[in-house]
PDB file of C-alpha atoms and ligand atoms in Angstrom:
ATOM      1  CA  MET A   1      85.658 109.435 120.943  1.00 83.00           C
ATOM      2  CA  GLY A   2      85.337 107.957 117.758  1.00 96.00           C
ATOM      3  CA  ARG A   3      88.689 107.726 115.201  1.00 97.00           C
ATOM      4  CA  VAL A   4      86.812 110.797 112.671  1.00 98.00           C
ATOM      5  CA  THR A   5      84.134 111.686 115.295  1.00 98.00           C
ATOM      6  CA  ASP A   6      82.286 115.196 113.544  1.00 96.00           C
ATOM      7  CA  ARG A   7      84.309 114.963 110.526  1.00 98.00           C
ATOM      8  CA  VAL A   8      81.612 115.346 107.521  1.00 98.00           C
ATOM      9  CA  CYS A   9      82.807 112.796 105.353  1.00 99.00           C
ATOM     10  CA  ILE A  10      80.906 111.832 101.351  1.00 99.00           C
ATOM     11  CA  VAL A  11      81.136 108.089  99.977  1.00 99.00           C
ATOM     12  CA  THR A  12      80.158 107.624  96.111  1.00 99.00           C
ATOM     13  CA  GLY A  13      78.746 104.338  95.275  1.00 98.00           C
ATOM     14  CA  ALA A  14      77.580 103.784  98.924  1.00 98.00           C
ATOM     15  CA  ALA A  15      73.748 102.177  97.820  1.00 98.00           C
ATOM     16  CA  GLN A  16      75.834  98.752  98.419  1.00 98.00           C
ATOM     17  CA  GLY A  17      79.088  96.587  99.230  1.00 98.00           C
ATOM     18  CA  ILE A  18      82.338  98.438  99.537  1.00 98.00           C
ATOM     19  CA  GLY A  19      80.545 102.529  99.880  1.00 98.00           C
ATOM     20  CA  ARG A  20      77.928 101.333 101.918  1.00 98.00           C
ATOM     21  CA  ALA A  21      80.181  99.314 104.390  1.00 98.00           C
ATOM     22  CA  ILE A  22      82.969 102.774 104.482  1.00 98.00           C
ATOM     23  CA  GLY A  23      79.938 104.848 105.385  1.00 98.00           C
ATOM     24  CA  GLU A  24      78.785 102.746 107.990  1.00 98.00           C
ATOM     25  CA  ALA A  25      82.130 102.401 109.107  1.00 98.00           C
ATOM     26  CA  LEU A  26      82.742 105.995 109.585  1.00 98.00           C
ATOM     27  CA  LEU A  27      79.481 106.750 111.400  1.00 98.00           C
ATOM     28  CA  ASP A  28      80.424 104.289 114.105  1.00 98.00           C
ATOM     29  CA  GLU A  29      83.604 106.088 114.616  1.00 98.00           C
ATOM     30  CA  GLY A  30      81.429 109.369 115.106  1.00 98.00           C
ATOM     31  CA  ALA A  31      81.583 111.334 111.430  1.00 98.00           C
ATOM     32  CA  LYS A  32      78.573 112.202 109.340  1.00 98.00           C
ATOM     33  CA  VAL A  33      78.107 110.999 106.554  1.00 98.00           C
ATOM     34  CA  CYS A  34      76.195 111.706 103.113  1.00 98.00           C
ATOM     35  CA  PHE A  35      75.916 108.575 101.104  1.00 98.00           C
ATOM     36  CA  ALA A  36      75.773 108.936  97.390  1.00 99.00           C
ATOM     37  CA  ASP A  37      74.842 106.680  94.492  1.00 99.00           C
ATOM     38  CA  ILE A  38      73.362 106.822  91.199  1.00 98.00           C
ATOM     39  CA  ASN A  39      70.444 104.482  93.053  1.00 98.00           C
ATOM     40  CA  GLY A  40      68.932 107.136  94.565  1.00 98.00           C
ATOM     41  CA  ASN A  41      66.051 104.946  96.316  1.00 98.00           C
ATOM     42  CA  LYS A  42      68.232 102.210  97.479  1.00 98.00           C
ATOM     43  CA  VAL A  43      70.844 104.924  98.564  1.00 98.00           C
ATOM     44  CA  ALA A  44      68.100 106.853 100.290  1.00 98.00           C
ATOM     45  CA  ASP A  45      66.873 103.504 101.734  1.00 98.00           C
ATOM     46  CA  VAL A  46      70.818 102.836 103.375  1.00 98.00           C
ATOM     47  CA  ALA A  47      70.246 106.259 104.822  1.00 98.00           C
ATOM     48  CA  ASP A  48      67.091 105.625 106.432  1.00 97.00           C
ATOM     49  CA  ALA A  49      68.229 102.296 107.740  1.00 98.00           C
ATOM     50  CA  ASN A  50      71.204 104.111 109.418  1.00 98.00           C
ATOM     51  CA  ARG A  51      69.023 107.516 110.609  1.00 96.00           C
ATOM     52  CA  ALA A  52      67.702 105.327 113.436  1.00 93.00           C
ATOM     53  CA  ASP A  53      71.014 104.366 115.043  1.00 96.00           C
ATOM     54  CA  TYR A  54      72.747 107.638 114.122  1.00 97.00           C
ATOM     55  CA  GLY A  55      70.106 110.285 113.627  1.00 97.00           C
ATOM     56  CA  ASP A  56      70.375 113.928 111.771  1.00 96.00           C
ATOM     57  CA  ASP A  57      74.697 112.232 111.158  1.00 97.00           C
ATOM     58  CA  VAL A  58      73.258 110.674 108.551  1.00 98.00           C
ATOM     59  CA  THR A  59      71.977 112.207 104.979  1.00 98.00           C
ATOM     60  CA  SER A  60      72.158 110.706 101.196  1.00 98.00           C
ATOM     61  CA  ALA A  61      72.009 112.114  97.746  1.00 98.00           C
ATOM     62  CA  GLN A  62      71.721 110.936  94.111  1.00 98.00           C
ATOM     63  CA  VAL A  63      74.939 111.158  92.113  1.00 99.00           C
ATOM     64  CA  ASP A  64      76.081 110.035  88.966  1.00 99.00           C
ATOM     65  CA  VAL A  65      79.791 110.675  89.142  1.00 99.00           C
ATOM     66  CA  THR A  66      80.360 111.529  85.924  1.00 98.00           C
ATOM     67  CA  ASP A  67      77.965 114.455  85.993  1.00 98.00           C
ATOM     68  CA  ARG A  68      80.040 117.195  87.023  1.00 98.00           C
ATOM     69  CA  ASP A  69      76.853 119.114  88.188  1.00 98.00           C
ATOM     70  CA  GLN A  70      75.699 116.331  89.744  1.00 99.00           C
ATOM     71  CA  VAL A  71      78.527 116.358  92.103  1.00 99.00           C
ATOM     72  CA  ARG A  72      78.356 119.533  92.603  1.00 98.00           C
ATOM     73  CA  ALA A  73      74.967 119.957  93.567  1.00 98.00           C
ATOM     74  CA  MET A  74      76.309 116.305  96.187  1.00 98.00           C
ATOM     75  CA  ILE A  75      78.540 118.555  97.585  1.00 99.00           C
ATOM     76  CA  ALA A  76      76.584 121.537  98.437  1.00 98.00           C
ATOM     77  CA  HIS A  77      74.040 118.931 100.021  1.00 98.00           C
ATOM     78  CA  THR A  78      76.349 117.833 102.121  1.00 98.00           C
ATOM     79  CA  VAL A  79      77.637 121.364 103.434  1.00 98.00           C
ATOM     80  CA  GLU A  80      74.034 122.459 103.485  1.00 98.00           C
ATOM     81  CA  THR A  81      73.131 119.630 105.858  1.00 98.00           C
ATOM     82  CA  HIS A  82      76.420 119.724 107.643  1.00 98.00           C
ATOM     83  CA  GLY A  83      78.196 122.497 107.413  1.00 98.00           C
ATOM     84  CA  ARG A  84      81.564 121.694 105.121  1.00 98.00           C
ATOM     85  CA  LEU A  85      83.593 119.005 103.880  1.00 98.00           C
ATOM     86  CA  ASP A  86      86.364 117.192 105.185  1.00 98.00           C
ATOM     87  CA  VAL A  87      86.287 113.775 103.389  1.00 99.00           C
ATOM     88  CA  THR A  88      85.377 112.354  99.932  1.00 99.00           C
ATOM     89  CA  PHE A  89      85.430 108.630  99.326  1.00 99.00           C
ATOM     90  CA  ASN A  90      85.076 108.802  95.417  1.00 99.00           C
ATOM     91  CA  ASN A  91      84.680 104.617  95.440  1.00 98.00           C
ATOM     92  CA  ALA A  92      81.675 104.564  92.931  1.00 98.00           C
ATOM     93  CA  GLY A  93      82.715 101.949  90.124  1.00 98.00           C
ATOM     94  CA  VAL A  94      81.710  99.671  87.900  1.00 98.00           C
ATOM     95  CA  ASN A  95      83.066  96.474  85.439  1.00 98.00           C
ATOM     96  CA  LYS A  96      81.598  95.123  82.237  1.00 97.00           C
ATOM     97  CA  PRO A  97      83.888  91.979  81.465  1.00 97.00           C
ATOM     98  CA  MET A  98      85.199  91.214  77.431  1.00 97.00           C
ATOM     99  CA  ASN A  99      87.324  89.567  75.999  1.00 96.00           C
ATOM    100  CA  PHE A 100      90.481  91.422  75.430  1.00 97.00           C
ATOM    101  CA  MET A 101      89.981  91.310  71.775  1.00 97.00           C
ATOM    102  CA  ASP A 102      86.295  91.983  71.647  1.00 97.00           C
ATOM    103  CA  VAL A 103      86.273  95.637  73.948  1.00 98.00           C
ATOM    104  CA  THR A 104      84.530  98.331  71.820  1.00 98.00           C
ATOM    105  CA  GLU A 105      84.538 101.850  72.102  1.00 98.00           C
ATOM    106  CA  ASP A 106      81.195 101.969  74.292  1.00 98.00           C
ATOM    107  CA  ASN A 107      82.722  99.024  76.906  1.00 98.00           C
ATOM    108  CA  TRP A 108      85.540 101.388  77.386  1.00 98.00           C
ATOM    109  CA  ASN A 109      83.793 104.863  77.863  1.00 98.00           C
ATOM    110  CA  PHE A 110      81.729 103.224  79.613  1.00 98.00           C
ATOM    111  CA  ILE A 111      84.283 101.910  82.379  1.00 98.00           C
ATOM    112  CA  MET A 112      87.070 105.037  81.739  1.00 98.00           C
ATOM    113  CA  GLY A 113      83.935 107.186  82.405  1.00 98.00           C
ATOM    114  CA  VAL A 114      82.595 106.124  85.734  1.00 98.00           C
ATOM    115  CA  ASN A 115      86.086 105.420  87.544  1.00 98.00           C
ATOM    116  CA  GLY A 116      88.067 107.500  85.966  1.00 98.00           C
ATOM    117  CA  LEU A 117      86.428 110.753  84.799  1.00 98.00           C
ATOM    118  CA  GLY A 118      84.097 110.409  87.926  1.00 98.00           C
ATOM    119  CA  CYS A 119      86.889 109.898  89.944  1.00 98.00           C
ATOM    120  CA  MET A 120      88.588 112.910  88.470  1.00 98.00           C
ATOM    121  CA  ILE A 121      85.351 115.311  88.626  1.00 99.00           C
ATOM    122  CA  GLY A 122      84.932 114.069  92.591  1.00 99.00           C
ATOM    123  CA  MET A 123      88.629 115.178  93.061  1.00 99.00           C
ATOM    124  CA  GLN A 124      88.321 118.392  91.422  1.00 99.00           C
ATOM    125  CA  GLU A 125      85.027 119.211  93.330  1.00 99.00           C
ATOM    126  CA  SER A 126      85.923 117.980  96.623  1.00 99.00           C
ATOM    127  CA  ALA A 127      88.756 119.930  96.552  1.00 99.00           C
ATOM    128  CA  ARG A 128      87.331 123.216  95.420  1.00 98.00           C
ATOM    129  CA  GLN A 129      84.561 123.461  98.352  1.00 98.00           C
ATOM    130  CA  MET A 130      87.598 122.042 100.838  1.00 98.00           C
ATOM    131  CA  ILE A 131      89.589 125.350  99.537  1.00 98.00           C
ATOM    132  CA  GLN A 132      87.317 127.719  99.998  1.00 98.00           C
ATOM    133  CA  GLN A 133      86.811 126.433 104.002  1.00 98.00           C
ATOM    134  CA  GLY A 134      90.929 126.837 104.620  1.00 98.00           C
ATOM    135  CA  GLN A 135      91.356 124.185 106.520  1.00 98.00           C
ATOM    136  CA  GLY A 136      92.595 121.422 104.343  1.00 98.00           C
ATOM    137  CA  GLY A 137      90.784 118.025 103.945  1.00 98.00           C
ATOM    138  CA  LYS A 138      91.425 114.102 102.943  1.00 98.00           C
ATOM    139  CA  ILE A 139      90.627 112.658  98.987  1.00 99.00           C
ATOM    140  CA  ILE A 140      90.392 108.735  99.046  1.00 99.00           C
ATOM    141  CA  ASN A 141      89.821 107.124  96.365  1.00 99.00           C
ATOM    142  CA  THR A 142      89.367 103.649  95.642  1.00 98.00           C
ATOM    143  CA  ALA A 143      91.864 101.545  93.372  1.00 98.00           C
ATOM    144  CA  SER A 144      92.161  97.830  93.304  1.00 98.00           C
ATOM    145  CA  ILE A 145      94.691  94.872  92.734  1.00 97.00           C
ATOM    146  CA  ALA A 146      93.581  95.707  88.817  1.00 97.00           C
ATOM    147  CA  SER A 147      95.448  98.758  89.481  1.00 97.00           C
ATOM    148  CA  ARG A 148      98.566  96.965  89.901  1.00 96.00           C
ATOM    149  CA  GLN A 149      97.957  94.193  86.734  1.00 94.00           C
ATOM    150  CA  GLY A 150      96.298  93.917  83.689  1.00 96.00           C
ATOM    151  CA  PHE A 151      93.831  90.951  83.501  1.00 94.00           C
ATOM    152  CA  ASP A 152      92.779  89.950  80.140  1.00 93.00           C
ATOM    153  CA  ASN A 153      88.836  90.329  80.329  1.00 95.00           C
ATOM    154  CA  VAL A 154      88.797  93.206  81.817  1.00 97.00           C
ATOM    155  CA  ALA A 155      91.326  95.407  80.049  1.00 98.00           C
ATOM    156  CA  PRO A 156      89.277  98.768  80.491  1.00 98.00           C
ATOM    157  CA  TYR A 157      88.609  97.933  84.248  1.00 98.00           C
ATOM    158  CA  CYS A 158      92.460  97.574  84.499  1.00 98.00           C
ATOM    159  CA  ALA A 159      93.547 100.707  83.005  1.00 98.00           C
ATOM    160  CA  SER A 160      90.537 102.772  84.679  1.00 98.00           C
ATOM    161  CA  LYS A 161      91.756 101.520  87.868  1.00 98.00           C
ATOM    162  CA  TRP A 162      95.756 102.434  86.921  1.00 98.00           C
ATOM    163  CA  ALA A 163      94.284 105.679  86.298  1.00 98.00           C
ATOM    164  CA  VAL A 164      92.858 106.206  89.910  1.00 98.00           C
ATOM    165  CA  VAL A 165      96.458 105.865  91.248  1.00 98.00           C
ATOM    166  CA  SER A 166      98.139 107.907  88.758  1.00 98.00           C
ATOM    167  CA  LEU A 167      95.232 110.823  89.375  1.00 98.00           C
ATOM    168  CA  THR A 168      96.116 110.063  93.210  1.00 99.00           C
ATOM    169  CA  GLN A 169      99.557 110.896  92.713  1.00 98.00           C
ATOM    170  CA  SER A 170      99.161 113.976  90.661  1.00 98.00           C
ATOM    171  CA  GLY A 171      96.155 114.996  92.790  1.00 98.00           C
ATOM    172  CA  ALA A 172      98.230 114.531  96.011  1.00 99.00           C
ATOM    173  CA  ARG A 173     101.194 117.013  94.120  1.00 98.00           C
ATOM    174  CA  ASP A 174      98.975 119.775  93.222  1.00 98.00           C
ATOM    175  CA  LEU A 175      96.867 119.850  96.421  1.00 98.00           C
ATOM    176  CA  ALA A 176      99.302 119.685  99.160  1.00 98.00           C
ATOM    177  CA  LYS A 177      99.224 123.046  99.071  1.00 98.00           C
ATOM    178  CA  HIS A 178      96.024 123.753 100.648  1.00 98.00           C
ATOM    179  CA  ASP A 179      96.446 120.953 102.862  1.00 98.00           C
ATOM    180  CA  ILE A 180      94.760 118.293 100.969  1.00 99.00           C
ATOM    181  CA  THR A 181      96.149 114.657 101.089  1.00 99.00           C
ATOM    182  CA  VAL A 182      94.836 112.607  98.684  1.00 99.00           C
ATOM    183  CA  THR A 183      95.548 108.567  99.250  1.00 99.00           C
ATOM    184  CA  GLY A 184      93.677 105.063  97.799  1.00 98.00           C
ATOM    185  CA  PHE A 185      93.565 101.690  99.085  1.00 98.00           C
ATOM    186  CA  ALA A 186      93.435  98.583  96.450  1.00 98.00           C
ATOM    187  CA  PRO A 187      91.100  95.818  97.593  1.00 98.00           C
ATOM    188  CA  GLY A 188      91.661  92.308  95.844  1.00 97.00           C
ATOM    189  CA  VAL A 189      88.188  90.337  95.761  1.00 96.00           C
ATOM    190  CA  VAL A 190      85.378  91.322  97.297  1.00 97.00           C
ATOM    191  CA  ALA A 191      82.262  89.354  98.577  1.00 95.00           C
ATOM    192  CA  THR A 192      79.913  92.295  96.771  1.00 95.00           C
ATOM    193  CA  GLU A 193      76.970  92.572  93.690  1.00 94.00           C
ATOM    194  CA  MET A 194      80.259  93.171  91.803  1.00 94.00           C
ATOM    195  CA  TRP A 195      81.411  90.360  91.708  1.00 93.00           C
ATOM    196  CA  LYS A 196      78.141  88.503  91.341  1.00 92.00           C
ATOM    197  CA  GLN A 197      77.752  90.484  88.640  1.00 94.00           C
ATOM    198  CA  VAL A 198      81.334  89.800  87.049  1.00 92.00           C
ATOM    199  CA  ASP A 199      80.789  86.061  87.973  1.00 92.00           C
ATOM    200  CA  ARG A 200      77.992  86.050  85.350  1.00 93.00           C
ATOM    201  CA  ASP A 201      79.599  88.125  82.647  1.00 93.00           C
ATOM    202  CA  LEU A 202      82.912  85.859  82.529  1.00 94.00           C
ATOM    203  CA  MET A 203      80.425  82.757  81.998  1.00 94.00           C
ATOM    204  CA  ASP A 204      78.625  84.814  79.090  1.00 94.00           C
ATOM    205  CA  ILE A 205      81.870  85.853  77.318  1.00 93.00           C
ATOM    206  CA  GLY A 206      82.868  81.870  78.080  1.00 92.00           C
ATOM    207  CA  ALA A 207      85.620  82.616  80.384  1.00 91.00           C
ATOM    208  CA  ALA A 208      84.090  80.612  83.171  1.00 92.00           C
ATOM    209  CA  GLU A 209      81.471  77.429  82.258  1.00 93.00           C
ATOM    210  CA  ARG A 210      79.962  77.588  86.389  1.00 93.00           C
ATOM    211  CA  PRO A 211      79.175  79.849  88.612  1.00 91.00           C
ATOM    212  CA  GLY A 212      81.625  80.787  91.164  1.00 91.00           C
ATOM    213  CA  GLN A 213      84.375  79.273  88.865  1.00 92.00           C
ATOM    214  CA  ALA A 214      86.111  82.818  88.568  1.00 90.00           C
ATOM    215  CA  MET A 215      86.147  84.030  91.871  1.00 91.00           C
ATOM    216  CA  GLU A 216      87.337  80.718  92.912  1.00 92.00           C
ATOM    217  CA  GLU A 217      90.266  80.781  90.342  1.00 90.00           C
ATOM    218  CA  PHE A 218      90.923  84.538  90.691  1.00 87.00           C
ATOM    219  CA  SER A 219      91.052  84.022  94.574  1.00 92.00           C
ATOM    220  CA  ALA A 220      93.434  81.189  94.617  1.00 93.00           C
ATOM    221  CA  GLU A 221      96.529  82.661  95.400  1.00 90.00           C
ATOM    222  CA  ILE A 222      95.593  84.727  98.320  1.00 96.00           C
ATOM    223  CA  LEU A 223      97.467  84.188 101.230  1.00 97.00           C
ATOM    224  CA  ARG A 224      95.158  84.976 103.609  1.00 97.00           C
ATOM    225  CA  GLY A 225      93.275  81.894 102.409  1.00 96.00           C
ATOM    226  CA  ARG A 226      89.770  83.857 101.430  1.00 96.00           C
ATOM    227  CA  VAL A 227      88.048  86.791  99.823  1.00 96.00           C
ATOM    228  CA  ALA A 228      87.839  89.648 101.536  1.00 97.00           C
ATOM    229  CA  ARG A 229      83.874  90.876 103.001  1.00 97.00           C
ATOM    230  CA  PRO A 230      83.653  94.182 102.975  1.00 97.00           C
ATOM    231  CA  GLU A 231      84.050  94.702 106.549  1.00 97.00           C
ATOM    232  CA  ASP A 232      87.517  93.643 105.799  1.00 98.00           C
ATOM    233  CA  ILE A 233      88.133  97.078 103.994  1.00 98.00           C
ATOM    234  CA  THR A 234      87.122  99.433 106.537  1.00 98.00           C
ATOM    235  CA  GLY A 235      89.457  99.080 109.288  1.00 98.00           C
ATOM    236  CA  THR A 236      91.654 100.882 106.697  1.00 98.00           C
ATOM    237  CA  THR A 237      89.141 103.232 105.473  1.00 98.00           C
ATOM    238  CA  THR A 238      88.348 104.416 108.385  1.00 98.00           C
ATOM    239  CA  PHE A 239      91.932 105.282 109.178  1.00 98.00           C
ATOM    240  CA  LEU A 240      92.754 106.800 105.658  1.00 98.00           C
ATOM    241  CA  ALA A 241      89.697 109.321 107.169  1.00 98.00           C
ATOM    242  CA  SER A 242      91.415 110.149 110.471  1.00 98.00           C
ATOM    243  CA  LYS A 243      94.001 112.593 111.595  1.00 98.00           C
ATOM    244  CA  ASP A 244      96.318 109.525 111.851  1.00 98.00           C
ATOM    245  CA  SER A 245      96.744 109.001 108.143  1.00 98.00           C
ATOM    246  CA  ASP A 246      97.861 112.639 108.145  1.00 98.00           C
ATOM    247  CA  TYR A 247     101.374 112.060 106.956  1.00 98.00           C
ATOM    248  CA  MET A 248     100.043 109.738 104.013  1.00 98.00           C
ATOM    249  CA  THR A 249      99.479 111.512 100.933  1.00 98.00           C
ATOM    250  CA  GLY A 250      99.619 110.302  96.700  1.00 98.00           C
ATOM    251  CA  GLN A 251      99.959 106.794  98.088  1.00 98.00           C
ATOM    252  CA  ILE A 252      97.828 103.619  97.368  1.00 98.00           C
ATOM    253  CA  VAL A 253      96.914 100.833 100.334  1.00 98.00           C
ATOM    254  CA  MET A 254      96.989  97.586  99.114  1.00 98.00           C
ATOM    255  CA  ILE A 255      93.943  95.670 101.278  1.00 98.00           C
ATOM    256  CA  ASP A 256      93.581  92.025  98.866  1.00 97.00           C
ATOM    257  CA  GLY A 257      94.806  89.756 101.373  1.00 97.00           C
ATOM    258  CA  GLY A 258      98.079  88.989 100.114  1.00 97.00           C
ATOM    259  CA  MET A 259      96.903  88.645  96.333  1.00 95.00           C
ATOM    260  CA  THR A 260      99.587  91.549  94.865  1.00 92.00           C
ATOM    261  CA  LEU A 261     102.813  91.977  96.157  1.00 91.00           C
ATOM    262  CA  VAL A 262     103.761  95.257  95.578  1.00 84.00           C
TER     263      VAL A 262
HETATM  264  P1  LIG B   1      78.873  97.618  93.635  1.00 59.01           P
HETATM  265  O1  LIG B   1      78.577  97.076  92.370  1.00 59.01           O
HETATM  266  O2  LIG B   1      78.556  96.699  95.096  1.00 59.01           O
HETATM  267  O3  LIG B   1      78.833  98.780  94.531  1.00 59.01           O
HETATM  268  C1  LIG B   1      79.053  99.688  93.345  1.00 59.01           C
HETATM  269  C2  LIG B   1      77.929 101.167  93.904  1.00 59.01           C
HETATM  270  O4  LIG B   1      78.589 101.750  92.707  1.00 59.01           O
HETATM  271  C3  LIG B   1      76.348 100.749  92.970  1.00 59.01           C
HETATM  272  O5  LIG B   1      75.932 100.961  94.179  1.00 59.01           O
HETATM  273  C4  LIG B   1      76.186 101.699  92.119  1.00 59.01           C
HETATM  274  O6  LIG B   1      74.819 101.766  91.938  1.00 59.01           O
HETATM  275  C5  LIG B   1      76.995 102.758  92.204  1.00 59.01           C
HETATM  276  N1  LIG B   1      77.769 103.702  90.576  1.00 59.01           N
HETATM  277  C6  LIG B   1      77.792 102.975  89.874  1.00 59.01           C
HETATM  278  N2  LIG B   1      78.137 104.303  88.457  1.00 59.01           N
HETATM  279  C7  LIG B   1      78.147 105.214  89.372  1.00 59.01           C
HETATM  280  C8  LIG B   1      77.799 106.491  88.944  1.00 59.01           C
HETATM  281  N3  LIG B   1      78.142 107.082  87.759  1.00 59.01           N
HETATM  282  N4  LIG B   1      77.645 107.696  89.879  1.00 59.01           N
HETATM  283  C9  LIG B   1      77.468 106.957  91.484  1.00 59.01           C
HETATM  284  N5  LIG B   1      77.444 105.631  91.421  1.00 59.01           N
HETATM  285  C10 LIG B   1      77.704 104.695  90.513  1.00 59.01           C
HETATM  286  O7  LIG B   1      80.953  97.393  93.791  1.00 59.01           O
HETATM  287  P2  LIG B   1      81.631  97.628  95.182  1.00 59.01           P
HETATM  288  O8  LIG B   1      82.286  95.718  94.998  1.00 59.01           O
HETATM  289  O9  LIG B   1      81.068  97.820  96.474  1.00 59.01           O
HETATM  290  O10 LIG B   1      83.333  98.485  94.571  1.00 59.01           O
HETATM  291  C11 LIG B   1      82.923  99.109  95.339  1.00 59.01           C
HETATM  292  C12 LIG B   1      84.457  99.962  94.797  1.00 59.01           C
HETATM  293  O11 LIG B   1      85.655  98.884  94.779  1.00 59.01           O
HETATM  294  C13 LIG B   1      84.198 100.151  92.793  1.00 59.01           C
HETATM  295  O12 LIG B   1      85.115 101.256  92.657  1.00 59.01           O
HETATM  296  C14 LIG B   1      85.089  98.861  92.579  1.00 59.01           C
HETATM  297  O13 LIG B   1      85.341  98.771  91.399  1.00 59.01           O
HETATM  298  C15 LIG B   1      85.883  99.032  93.477  1.00 59.01           C
HETATM  299  N6  LIG B   1      86.458  97.249  94.153  1.00 59.01           N
HETATM  300  C16 LIG B   1      86.167  96.609  94.180  1.00 59.01           C
HETATM  301  C17 LIG B   1      86.424  94.922  94.243  1.00 59.01           C
HETATM  302  C18 LIG B   1      85.121  93.733  94.421  1.00 59.01           C
HETATM  303  O14 LIG B   1      85.917  92.622  94.549  1.00 59.01           O
HETATM  304  N7  LIG B   1      84.287  94.238  94.985  1.00 59.01           N
HETATM  305  C19 LIG B   1      88.079  95.003  94.321  1.00 59.01           C
HETATM  306  C20 LIG B   1      88.773  96.167  93.950  1.00 59.01           C
HETATM  307  C21 LIG B   1      88.246  97.280  93.842  1.00 59.01           C
END
């Protein structure tokens, strides 16, 4: 018996990186998973790759998490396929470094839109479905070390990830009466496409001189001595989706190898 056997889960931002790993770990522990992403073709390929092992437990959806109608359609598709919704991971996220003094409205709105508003809409629409089912549920949001400290070249990203923390707390308070828990987890530096792109962007804005330098410098203080792989995150995310975490709500779990001791 897996830790999340037969739980119906949605993971957004699941075409690659942390989201894909979260979804695959859930499948491995018996869940039924909808992999959702704005990159429809790529996320469909992820679902296909997992169908060989997990058959009908896997589905996928193209979704822009900033678009409420698309989020509703993703949830409707999941419920149609698997009968209900038990757990949503609001994991889709973006970053686009800019020097603090150069941050534009477009940069702010893009990042706050996906990371902040996308999380809010995902929470609301998932909760609506869970309330209708009447059996509670779990909402799990992806925060960051940038939810705990403001860094100079990624100010809107930090603001958006602090927003994820407060949304987790607000949602936990509001949804407790429906037996819905809201938690989050905060990775540090995880080797994914996002960090490869951040590394390139930091070079473009003059904050680093050679590939890999930004990641090395940023990671120098990690007590565990190395950056994370997506697989370092999934023991905790599966725990947060399982009944073992039922008495937790409104909390963010740091999974950063000891970068920020808060
Ligand atoms: P990634 O860039 O590898 O994957 C992010 C996924 O989100 C992509 O597949 C992308 O297509 C999708 N996405 C982007 N905008 C979307 C939208 N509007 N609607 C739906 N999907 C969208 O990134 P990752 O490193 O796997 O990051 C996953 C989450 O973890 C993000 O919220 C990120 O902020 C957070 N995080 C990452 C790190 C890290 O070091 N990689 C650290 C802390 C937090």
